PDB file of N, CA and C and ligand atoms in Angstrom:
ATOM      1  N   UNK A  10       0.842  -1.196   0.000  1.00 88.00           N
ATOM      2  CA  UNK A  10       0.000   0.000   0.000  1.00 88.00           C
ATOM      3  C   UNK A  10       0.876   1.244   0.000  1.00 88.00           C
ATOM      4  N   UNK A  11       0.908   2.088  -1.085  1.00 96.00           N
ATOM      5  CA  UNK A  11       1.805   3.225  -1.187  1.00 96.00           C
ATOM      6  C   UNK A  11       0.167   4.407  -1.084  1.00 96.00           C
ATOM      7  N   UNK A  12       0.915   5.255  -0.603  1.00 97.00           N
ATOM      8  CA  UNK A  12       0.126   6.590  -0.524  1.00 97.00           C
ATOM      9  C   UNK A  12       0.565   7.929  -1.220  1.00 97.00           C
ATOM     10  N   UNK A  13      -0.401   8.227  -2.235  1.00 95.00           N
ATOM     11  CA  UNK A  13       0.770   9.652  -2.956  1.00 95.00           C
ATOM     12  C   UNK A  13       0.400  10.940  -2.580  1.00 95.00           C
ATOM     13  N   UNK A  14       1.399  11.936  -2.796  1.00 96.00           N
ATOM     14  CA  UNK A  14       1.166  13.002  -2.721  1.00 96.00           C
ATOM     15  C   UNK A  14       0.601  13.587  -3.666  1.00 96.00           C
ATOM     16  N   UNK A  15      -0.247  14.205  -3.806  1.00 93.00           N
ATOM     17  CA  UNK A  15      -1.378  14.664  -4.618  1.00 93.00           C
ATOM     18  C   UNK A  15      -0.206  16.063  -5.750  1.00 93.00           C
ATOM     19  N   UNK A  16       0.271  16.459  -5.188  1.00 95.00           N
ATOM     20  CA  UNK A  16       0.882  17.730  -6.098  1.00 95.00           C
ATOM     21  C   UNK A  16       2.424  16.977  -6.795  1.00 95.00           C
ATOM     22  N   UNK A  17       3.112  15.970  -6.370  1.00 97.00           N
ATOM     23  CA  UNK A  17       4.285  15.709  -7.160  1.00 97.00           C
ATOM     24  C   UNK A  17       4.202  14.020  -7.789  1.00 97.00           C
ATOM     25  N   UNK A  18       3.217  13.506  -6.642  1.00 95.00           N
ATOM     26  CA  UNK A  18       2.496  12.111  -7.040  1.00 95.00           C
ATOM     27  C   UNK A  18       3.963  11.185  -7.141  1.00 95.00           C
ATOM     28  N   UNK A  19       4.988  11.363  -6.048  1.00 97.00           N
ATOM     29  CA  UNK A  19       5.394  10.172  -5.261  1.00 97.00           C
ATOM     30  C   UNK A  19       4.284   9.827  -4.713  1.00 97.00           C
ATOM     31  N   UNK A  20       5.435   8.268  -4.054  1.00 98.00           N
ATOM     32  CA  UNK A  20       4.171   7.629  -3.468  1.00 98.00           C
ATOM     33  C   UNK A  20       4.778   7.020  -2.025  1.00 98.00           C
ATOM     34  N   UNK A  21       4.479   6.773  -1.108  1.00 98.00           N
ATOM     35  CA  UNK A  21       4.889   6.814   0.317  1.00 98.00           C
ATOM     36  C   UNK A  21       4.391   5.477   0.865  1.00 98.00           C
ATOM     37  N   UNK A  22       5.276   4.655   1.562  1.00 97.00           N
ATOM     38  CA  UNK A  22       4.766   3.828   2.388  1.00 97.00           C
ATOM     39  C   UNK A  22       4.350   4.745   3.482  1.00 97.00           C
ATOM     40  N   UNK A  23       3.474   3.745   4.518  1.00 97.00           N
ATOM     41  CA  UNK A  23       2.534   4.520   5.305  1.00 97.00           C
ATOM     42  C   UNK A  23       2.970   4.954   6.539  1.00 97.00           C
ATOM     43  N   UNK A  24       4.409   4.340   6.791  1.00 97.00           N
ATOM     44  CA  UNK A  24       5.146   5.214   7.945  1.00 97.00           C
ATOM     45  C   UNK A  24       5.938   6.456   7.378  1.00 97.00           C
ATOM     46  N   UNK A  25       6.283   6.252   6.351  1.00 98.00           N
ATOM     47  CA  UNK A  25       6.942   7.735   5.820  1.00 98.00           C
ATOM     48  C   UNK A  25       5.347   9.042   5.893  1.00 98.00           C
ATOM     49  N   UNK A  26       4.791   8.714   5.135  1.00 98.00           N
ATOM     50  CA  UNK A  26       3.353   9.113   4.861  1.00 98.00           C
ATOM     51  C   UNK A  26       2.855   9.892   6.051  1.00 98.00           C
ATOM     52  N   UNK A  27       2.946   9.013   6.872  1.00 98.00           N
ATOM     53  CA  UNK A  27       1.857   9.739   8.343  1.00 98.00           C
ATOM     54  C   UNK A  27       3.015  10.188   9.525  1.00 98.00           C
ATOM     55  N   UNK A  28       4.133  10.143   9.112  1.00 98.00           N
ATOM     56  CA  UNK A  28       5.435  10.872  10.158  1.00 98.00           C
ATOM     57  C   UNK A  28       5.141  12.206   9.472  1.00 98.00           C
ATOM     58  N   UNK A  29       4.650  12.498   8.432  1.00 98.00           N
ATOM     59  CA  UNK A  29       4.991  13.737   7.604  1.00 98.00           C
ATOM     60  C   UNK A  29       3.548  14.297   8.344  1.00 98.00           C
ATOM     61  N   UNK A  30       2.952  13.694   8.835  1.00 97.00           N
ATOM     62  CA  UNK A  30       1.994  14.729   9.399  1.00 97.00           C
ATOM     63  C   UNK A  30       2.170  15.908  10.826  1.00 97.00           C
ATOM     64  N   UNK A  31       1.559  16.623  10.823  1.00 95.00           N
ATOM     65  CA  UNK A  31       1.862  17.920  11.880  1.00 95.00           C
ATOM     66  C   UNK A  31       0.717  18.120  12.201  1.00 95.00           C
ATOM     67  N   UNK A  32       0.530  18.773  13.358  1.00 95.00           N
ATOM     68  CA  UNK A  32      -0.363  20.095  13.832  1.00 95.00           C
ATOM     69  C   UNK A  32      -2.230  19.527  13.743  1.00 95.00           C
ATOM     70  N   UNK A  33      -2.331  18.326  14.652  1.00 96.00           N
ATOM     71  CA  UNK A  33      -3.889  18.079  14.514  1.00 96.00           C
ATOM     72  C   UNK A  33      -4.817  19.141  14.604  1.00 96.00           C
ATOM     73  N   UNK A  34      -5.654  19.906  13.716  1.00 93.00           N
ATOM     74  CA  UNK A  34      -6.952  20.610  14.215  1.00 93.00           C
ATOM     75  C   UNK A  34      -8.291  19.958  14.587  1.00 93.00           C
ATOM     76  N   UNK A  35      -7.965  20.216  15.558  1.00 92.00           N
ATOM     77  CA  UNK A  35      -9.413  19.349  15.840  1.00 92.00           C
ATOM     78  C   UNK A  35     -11.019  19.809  15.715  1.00 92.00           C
ATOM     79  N   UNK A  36     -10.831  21.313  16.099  1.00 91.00           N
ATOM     80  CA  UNK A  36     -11.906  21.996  15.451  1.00 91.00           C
ATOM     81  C   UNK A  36     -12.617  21.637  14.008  1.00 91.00           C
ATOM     82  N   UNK A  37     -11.733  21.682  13.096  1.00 92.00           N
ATOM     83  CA  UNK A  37     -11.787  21.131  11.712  1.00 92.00           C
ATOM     84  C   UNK A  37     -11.511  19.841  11.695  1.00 92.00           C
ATOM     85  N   UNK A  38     -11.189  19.277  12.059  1.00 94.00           N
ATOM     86  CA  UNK A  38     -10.659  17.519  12.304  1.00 94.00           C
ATOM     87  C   UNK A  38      -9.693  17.672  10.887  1.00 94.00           C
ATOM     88  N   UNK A  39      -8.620  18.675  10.740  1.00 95.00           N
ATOM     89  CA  UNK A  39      -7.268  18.347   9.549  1.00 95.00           C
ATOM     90  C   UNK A  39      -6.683  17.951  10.673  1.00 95.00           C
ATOM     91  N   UNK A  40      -5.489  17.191   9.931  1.00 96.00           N
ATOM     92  CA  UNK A  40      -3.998  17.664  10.243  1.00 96.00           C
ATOM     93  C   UNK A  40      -3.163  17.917   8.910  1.00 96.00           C
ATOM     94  N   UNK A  41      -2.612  18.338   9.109  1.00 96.00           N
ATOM     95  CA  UNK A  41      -1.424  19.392   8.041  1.00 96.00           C
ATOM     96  C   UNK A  41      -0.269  18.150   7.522  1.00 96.00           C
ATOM     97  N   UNK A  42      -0.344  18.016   6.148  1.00 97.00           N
ATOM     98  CA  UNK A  42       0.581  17.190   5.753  1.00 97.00           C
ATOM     99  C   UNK A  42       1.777  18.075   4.982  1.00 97.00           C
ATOM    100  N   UNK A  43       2.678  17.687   5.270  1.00 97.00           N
ATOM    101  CA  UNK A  43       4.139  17.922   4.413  1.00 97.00           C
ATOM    102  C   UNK A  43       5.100  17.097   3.612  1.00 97.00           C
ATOM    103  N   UNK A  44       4.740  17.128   2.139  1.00 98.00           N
ATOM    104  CA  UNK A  44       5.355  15.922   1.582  1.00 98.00           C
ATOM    105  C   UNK A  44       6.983  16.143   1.748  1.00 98.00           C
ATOM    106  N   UNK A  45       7.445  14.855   1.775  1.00 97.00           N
ATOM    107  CA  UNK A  45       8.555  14.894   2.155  1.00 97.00           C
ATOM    108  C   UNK A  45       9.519  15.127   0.786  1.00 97.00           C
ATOM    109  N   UNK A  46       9.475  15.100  -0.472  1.00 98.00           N
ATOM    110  CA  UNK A  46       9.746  15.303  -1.750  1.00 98.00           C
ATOM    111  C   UNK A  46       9.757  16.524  -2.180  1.00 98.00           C
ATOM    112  N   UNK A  47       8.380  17.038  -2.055  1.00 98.00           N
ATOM    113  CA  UNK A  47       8.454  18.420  -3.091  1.00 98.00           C
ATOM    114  C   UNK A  47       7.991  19.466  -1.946  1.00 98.00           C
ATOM    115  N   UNK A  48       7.602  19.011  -0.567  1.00 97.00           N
ATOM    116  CA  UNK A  48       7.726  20.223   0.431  1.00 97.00           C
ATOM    117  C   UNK A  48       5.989  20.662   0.288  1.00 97.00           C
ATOM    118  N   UNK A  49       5.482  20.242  -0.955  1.00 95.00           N
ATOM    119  CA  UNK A  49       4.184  20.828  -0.939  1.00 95.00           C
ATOM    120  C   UNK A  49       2.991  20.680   0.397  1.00 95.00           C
ATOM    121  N   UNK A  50       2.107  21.387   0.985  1.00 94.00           N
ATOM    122  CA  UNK A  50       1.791  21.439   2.248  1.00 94.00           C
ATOM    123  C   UNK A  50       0.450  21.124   2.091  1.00 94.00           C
ATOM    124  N   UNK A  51      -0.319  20.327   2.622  1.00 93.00           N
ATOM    125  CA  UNK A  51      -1.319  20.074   2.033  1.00 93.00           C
ATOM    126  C   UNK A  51      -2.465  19.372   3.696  1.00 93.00           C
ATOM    127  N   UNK A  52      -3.776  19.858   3.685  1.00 94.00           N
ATOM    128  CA  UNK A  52      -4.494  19.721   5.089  1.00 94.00           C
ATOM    129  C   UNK A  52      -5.412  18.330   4.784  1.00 94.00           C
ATOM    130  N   UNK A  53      -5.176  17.762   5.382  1.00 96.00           N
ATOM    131  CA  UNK A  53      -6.404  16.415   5.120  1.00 96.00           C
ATOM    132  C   UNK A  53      -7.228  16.271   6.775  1.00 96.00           C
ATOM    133  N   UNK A  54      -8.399  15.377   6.060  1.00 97.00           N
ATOM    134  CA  UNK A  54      -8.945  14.528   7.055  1.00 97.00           C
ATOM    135  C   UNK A  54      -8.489  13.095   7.436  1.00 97.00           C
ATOM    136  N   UNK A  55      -7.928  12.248   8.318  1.00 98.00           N
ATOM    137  CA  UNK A  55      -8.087  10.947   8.303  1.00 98.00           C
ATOM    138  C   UNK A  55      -9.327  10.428   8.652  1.00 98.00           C
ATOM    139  N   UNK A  56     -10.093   9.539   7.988  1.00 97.00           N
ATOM    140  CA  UNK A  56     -10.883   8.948   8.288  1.00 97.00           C
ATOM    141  C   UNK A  56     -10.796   7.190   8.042  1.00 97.00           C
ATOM    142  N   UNK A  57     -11.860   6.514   8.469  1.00 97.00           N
ATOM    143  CA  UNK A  57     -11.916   4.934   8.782  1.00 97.00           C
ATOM    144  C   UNK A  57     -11.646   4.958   7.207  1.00 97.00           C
ATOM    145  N   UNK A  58     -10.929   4.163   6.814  1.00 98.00           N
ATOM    146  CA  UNK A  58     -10.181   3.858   5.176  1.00 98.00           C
ATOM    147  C   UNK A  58     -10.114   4.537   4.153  1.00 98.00           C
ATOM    148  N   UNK A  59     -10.016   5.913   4.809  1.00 97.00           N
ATOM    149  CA  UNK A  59      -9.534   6.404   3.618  1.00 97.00           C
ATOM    150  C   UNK A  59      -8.941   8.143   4.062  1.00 97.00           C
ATOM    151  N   UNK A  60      -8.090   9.007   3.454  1.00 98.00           N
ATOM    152  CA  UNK A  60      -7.890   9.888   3.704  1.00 98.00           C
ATOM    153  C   UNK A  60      -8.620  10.948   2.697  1.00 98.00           C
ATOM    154  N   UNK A  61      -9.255  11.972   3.315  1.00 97.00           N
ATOM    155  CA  UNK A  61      -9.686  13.261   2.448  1.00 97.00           C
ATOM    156  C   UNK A  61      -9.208  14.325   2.506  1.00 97.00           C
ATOM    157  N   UNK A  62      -9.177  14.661   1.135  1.00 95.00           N
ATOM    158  CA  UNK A  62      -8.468  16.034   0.687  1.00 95.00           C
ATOM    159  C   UNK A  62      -9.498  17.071   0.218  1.00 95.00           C
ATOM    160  N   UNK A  63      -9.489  17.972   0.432  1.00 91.00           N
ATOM    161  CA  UNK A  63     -10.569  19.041   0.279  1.00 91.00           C
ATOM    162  C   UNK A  63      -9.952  20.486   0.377  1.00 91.00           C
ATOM    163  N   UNK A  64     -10.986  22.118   0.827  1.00 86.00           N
ATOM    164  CA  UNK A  64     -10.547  23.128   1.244  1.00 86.00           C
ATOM    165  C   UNK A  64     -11.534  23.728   2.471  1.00 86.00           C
ATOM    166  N   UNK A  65     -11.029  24.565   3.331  1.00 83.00           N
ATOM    167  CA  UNK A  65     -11.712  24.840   3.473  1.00 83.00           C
ATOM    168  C   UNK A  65     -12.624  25.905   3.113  1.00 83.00           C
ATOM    169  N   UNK A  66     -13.578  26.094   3.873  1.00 86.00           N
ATOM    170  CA  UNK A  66     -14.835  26.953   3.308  1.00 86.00           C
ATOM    171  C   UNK A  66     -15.929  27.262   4.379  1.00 86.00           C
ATOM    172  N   UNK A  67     -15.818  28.604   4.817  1.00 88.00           N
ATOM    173  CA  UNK A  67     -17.129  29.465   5.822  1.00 88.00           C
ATOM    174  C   UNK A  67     -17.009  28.477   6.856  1.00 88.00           C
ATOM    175  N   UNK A  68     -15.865  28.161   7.651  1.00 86.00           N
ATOM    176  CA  UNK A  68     -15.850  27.603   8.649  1.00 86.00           C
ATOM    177  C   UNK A  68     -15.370  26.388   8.928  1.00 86.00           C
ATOM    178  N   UNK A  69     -15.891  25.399   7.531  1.00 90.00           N
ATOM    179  CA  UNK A  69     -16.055  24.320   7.753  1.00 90.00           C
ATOM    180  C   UNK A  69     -14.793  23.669   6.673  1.00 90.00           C
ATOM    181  N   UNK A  70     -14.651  21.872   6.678  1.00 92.00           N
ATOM    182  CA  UNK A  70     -13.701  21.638   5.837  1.00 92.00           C
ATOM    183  C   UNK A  70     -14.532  20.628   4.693  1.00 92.00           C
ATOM    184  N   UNK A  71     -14.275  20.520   3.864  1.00 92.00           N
ATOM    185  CA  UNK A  71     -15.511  20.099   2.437  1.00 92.00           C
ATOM    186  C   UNK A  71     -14.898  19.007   1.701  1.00 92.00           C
ATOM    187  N   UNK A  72     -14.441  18.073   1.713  1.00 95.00           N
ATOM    188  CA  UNK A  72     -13.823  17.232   0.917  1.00 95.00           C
ATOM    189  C   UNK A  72     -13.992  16.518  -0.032  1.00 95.00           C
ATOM    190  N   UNK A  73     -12.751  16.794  -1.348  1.00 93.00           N
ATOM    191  CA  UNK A  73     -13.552  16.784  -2.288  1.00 93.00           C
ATOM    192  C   UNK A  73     -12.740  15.660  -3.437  1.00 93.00           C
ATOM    193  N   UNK A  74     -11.734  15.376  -2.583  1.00 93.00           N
ATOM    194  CA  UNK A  74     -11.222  14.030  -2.941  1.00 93.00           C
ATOM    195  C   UNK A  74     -10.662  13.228  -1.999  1.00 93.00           C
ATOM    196  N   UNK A  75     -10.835  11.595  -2.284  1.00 95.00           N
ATOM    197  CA  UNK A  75     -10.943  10.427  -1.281  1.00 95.00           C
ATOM    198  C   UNK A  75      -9.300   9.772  -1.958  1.00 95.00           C
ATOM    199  N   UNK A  76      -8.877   9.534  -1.057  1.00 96.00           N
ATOM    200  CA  UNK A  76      -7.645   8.393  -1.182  1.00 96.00           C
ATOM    201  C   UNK A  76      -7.829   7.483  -0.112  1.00 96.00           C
ATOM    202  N   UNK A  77      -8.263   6.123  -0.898  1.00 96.00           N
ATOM    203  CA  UNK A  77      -8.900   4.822   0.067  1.00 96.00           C
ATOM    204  C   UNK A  77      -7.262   3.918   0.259  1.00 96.00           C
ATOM    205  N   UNK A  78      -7.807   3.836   1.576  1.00 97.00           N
ATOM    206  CA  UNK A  78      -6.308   3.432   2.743  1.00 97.00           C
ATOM    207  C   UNK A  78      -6.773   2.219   3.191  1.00 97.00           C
ATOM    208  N   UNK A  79      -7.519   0.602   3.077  1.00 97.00           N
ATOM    209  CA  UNK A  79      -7.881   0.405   3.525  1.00 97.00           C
ATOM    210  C   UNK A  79      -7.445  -0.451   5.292  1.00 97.00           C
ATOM    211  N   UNK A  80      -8.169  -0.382   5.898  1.00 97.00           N
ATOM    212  CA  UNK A  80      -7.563  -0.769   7.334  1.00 97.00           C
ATOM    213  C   UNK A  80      -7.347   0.902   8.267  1.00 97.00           C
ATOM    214  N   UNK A  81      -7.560   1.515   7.334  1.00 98.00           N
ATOM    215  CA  UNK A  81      -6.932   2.929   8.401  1.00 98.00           C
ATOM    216  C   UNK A  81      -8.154   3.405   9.464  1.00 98.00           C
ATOM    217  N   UNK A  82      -7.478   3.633  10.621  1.00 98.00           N
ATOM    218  CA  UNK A  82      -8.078   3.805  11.866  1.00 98.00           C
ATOM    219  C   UNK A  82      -7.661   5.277  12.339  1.00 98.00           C
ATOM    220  N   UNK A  83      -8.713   5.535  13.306  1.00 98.00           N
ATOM    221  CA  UNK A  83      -8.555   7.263  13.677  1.00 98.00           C
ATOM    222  C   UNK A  83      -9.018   6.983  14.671  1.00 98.00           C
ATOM    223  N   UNK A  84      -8.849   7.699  16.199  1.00 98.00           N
ATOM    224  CA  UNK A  84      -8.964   8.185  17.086  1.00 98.00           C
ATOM    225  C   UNK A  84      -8.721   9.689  17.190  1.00 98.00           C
ATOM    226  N   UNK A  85      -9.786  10.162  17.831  1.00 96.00           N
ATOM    227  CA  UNK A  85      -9.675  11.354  19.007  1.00 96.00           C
ATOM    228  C   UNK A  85      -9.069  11.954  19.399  1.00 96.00           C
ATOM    229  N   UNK A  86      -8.597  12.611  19.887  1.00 93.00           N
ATOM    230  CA  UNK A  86      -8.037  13.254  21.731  1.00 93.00           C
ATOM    231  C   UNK A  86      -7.976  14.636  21.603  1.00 93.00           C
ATOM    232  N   UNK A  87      -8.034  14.672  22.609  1.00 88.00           N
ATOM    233  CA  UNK A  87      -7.699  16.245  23.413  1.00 88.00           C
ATOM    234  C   UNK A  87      -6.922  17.248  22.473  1.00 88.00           C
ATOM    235  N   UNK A  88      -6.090  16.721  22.533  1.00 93.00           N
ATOM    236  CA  UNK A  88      -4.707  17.331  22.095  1.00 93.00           C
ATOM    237  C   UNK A  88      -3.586  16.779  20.875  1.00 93.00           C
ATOM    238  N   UNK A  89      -4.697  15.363  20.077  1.00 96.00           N
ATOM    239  CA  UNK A  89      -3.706  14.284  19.574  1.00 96.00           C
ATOM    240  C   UNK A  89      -4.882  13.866  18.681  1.00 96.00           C
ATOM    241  N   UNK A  90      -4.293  13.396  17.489  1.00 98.00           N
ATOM    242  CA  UNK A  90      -5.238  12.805  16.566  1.00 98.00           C
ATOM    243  C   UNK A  90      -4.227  11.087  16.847  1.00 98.00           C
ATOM    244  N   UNK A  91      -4.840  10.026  16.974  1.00 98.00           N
ATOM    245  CA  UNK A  91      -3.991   8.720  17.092  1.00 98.00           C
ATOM    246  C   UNK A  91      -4.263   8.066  15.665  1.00 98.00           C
ATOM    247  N   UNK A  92      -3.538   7.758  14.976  1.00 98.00           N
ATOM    248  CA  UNK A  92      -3.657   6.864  13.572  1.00 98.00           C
ATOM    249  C   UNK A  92      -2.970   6.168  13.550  1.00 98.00           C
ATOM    250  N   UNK A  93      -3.648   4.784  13.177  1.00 98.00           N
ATOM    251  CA  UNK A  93      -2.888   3.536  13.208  1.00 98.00           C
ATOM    252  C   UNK A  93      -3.526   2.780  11.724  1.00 98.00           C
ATOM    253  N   UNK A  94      -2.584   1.603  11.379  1.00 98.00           N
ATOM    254  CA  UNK A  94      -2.939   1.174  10.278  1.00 98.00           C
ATOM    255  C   UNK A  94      -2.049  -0.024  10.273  1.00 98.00           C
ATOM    256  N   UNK A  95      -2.787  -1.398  10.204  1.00 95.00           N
ATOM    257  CA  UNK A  95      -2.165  -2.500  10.606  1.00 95.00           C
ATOM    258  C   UNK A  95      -1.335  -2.414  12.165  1.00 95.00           C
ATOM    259  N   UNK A  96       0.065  -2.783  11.546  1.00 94.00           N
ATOM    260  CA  UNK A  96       0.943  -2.586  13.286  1.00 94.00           C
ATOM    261  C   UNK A  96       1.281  -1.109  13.452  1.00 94.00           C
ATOM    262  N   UNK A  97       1.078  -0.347  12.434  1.00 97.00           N
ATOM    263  CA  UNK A  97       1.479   1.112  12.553  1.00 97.00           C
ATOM    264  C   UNK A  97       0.819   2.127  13.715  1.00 97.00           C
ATOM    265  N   UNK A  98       1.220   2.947  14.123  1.00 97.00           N
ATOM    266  CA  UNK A  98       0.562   4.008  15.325  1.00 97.00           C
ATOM    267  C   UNK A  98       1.532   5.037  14.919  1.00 97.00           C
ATOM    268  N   UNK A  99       0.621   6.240  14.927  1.00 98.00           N
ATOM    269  CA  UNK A  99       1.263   7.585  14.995  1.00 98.00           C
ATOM    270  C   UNK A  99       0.518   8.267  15.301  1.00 98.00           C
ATOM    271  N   UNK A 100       1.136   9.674  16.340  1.00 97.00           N
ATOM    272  CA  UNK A 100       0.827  10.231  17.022  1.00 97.00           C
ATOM    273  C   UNK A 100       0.930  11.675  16.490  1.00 97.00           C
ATOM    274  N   UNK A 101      -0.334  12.798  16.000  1.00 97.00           N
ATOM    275  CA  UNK A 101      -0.590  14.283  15.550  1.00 97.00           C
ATOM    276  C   UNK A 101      -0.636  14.669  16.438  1.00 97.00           C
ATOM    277  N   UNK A 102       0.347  15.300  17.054  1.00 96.00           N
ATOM    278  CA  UNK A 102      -0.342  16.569  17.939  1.00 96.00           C
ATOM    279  C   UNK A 102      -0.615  17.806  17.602  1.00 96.00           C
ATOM    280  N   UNK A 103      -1.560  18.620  18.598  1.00 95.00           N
ATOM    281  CA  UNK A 103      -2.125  19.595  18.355  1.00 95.00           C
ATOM    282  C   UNK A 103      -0.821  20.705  18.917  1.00 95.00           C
ATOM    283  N   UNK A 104      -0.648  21.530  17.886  1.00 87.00           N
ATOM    284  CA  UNK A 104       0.481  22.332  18.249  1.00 87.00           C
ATOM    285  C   UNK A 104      -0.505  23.562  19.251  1.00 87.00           C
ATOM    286  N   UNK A 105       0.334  23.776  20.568  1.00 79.00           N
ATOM    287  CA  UNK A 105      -0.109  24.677  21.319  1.00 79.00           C
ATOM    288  C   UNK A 105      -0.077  26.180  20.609  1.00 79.00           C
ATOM    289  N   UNK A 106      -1.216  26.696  20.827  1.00 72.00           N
ATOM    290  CA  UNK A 106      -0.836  28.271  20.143  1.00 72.00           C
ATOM    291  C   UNK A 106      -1.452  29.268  21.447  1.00 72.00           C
ATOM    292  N   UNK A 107       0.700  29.276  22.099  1.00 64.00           N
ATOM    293  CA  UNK A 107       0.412  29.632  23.268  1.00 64.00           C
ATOM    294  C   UNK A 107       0.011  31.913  23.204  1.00 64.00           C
ATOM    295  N   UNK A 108      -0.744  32.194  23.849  1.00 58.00           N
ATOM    296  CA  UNK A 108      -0.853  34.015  23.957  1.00 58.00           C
ATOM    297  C   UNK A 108      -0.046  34.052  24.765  1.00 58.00           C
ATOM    298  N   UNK A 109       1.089  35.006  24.543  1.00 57.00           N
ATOM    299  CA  UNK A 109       2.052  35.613  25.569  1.00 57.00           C
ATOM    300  C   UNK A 109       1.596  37.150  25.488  1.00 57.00           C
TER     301      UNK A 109
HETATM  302 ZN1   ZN B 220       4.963  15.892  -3.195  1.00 91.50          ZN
END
């Protein structure tokens, strides 16, 4: 199972793939991907088998293309999006955006 990047269309096994992720929003349920190739920056949803790519729009996030992952799992948290896939686990955190 390779996963590509939508703007240079390498293609990623799924621990390269989901290390490249950053910064869970949970409000929006993205997290922020960074291909590791061409640098291009790109916000998805993970969802149960499959990842979505979309924009957002008046608040909300709209997705408007599917890349089917199958087996992929999502959890929750506070502060952490958890994604796992087969023996895989990785951990998004939500970057603090501290007011000084
Ligand atoms: Zn790329």
């Amino acid at each position: 199972m390779l996963i590509p990047c939508l703007a240079c269309e390498s293609r990623f096994v799924p621990d390269e793939y989901f290390r490249a992720c950053s910064d869970y929003n949970r409000g929006l349920d993205l997290v922020s991907w960074t291909c590791p190739r061409c640098g291009n920056r790109d916000d998805l949803r993970v969802l149960p088998g499959e990842l979505g790519f979309g924009y957002p729009y008046r608040g909300r996030f709209d997705v408007h293309d599917r890349v089917r992952v199958p087996g992929l799992r999502r959890k929750r948290g506070d502060l952490r999006l958890d994604i796992s896939l087969d023996a895989g686990r990785w951990r998004v955190p939500t970057r603090i955006r501290q007011l000084v």
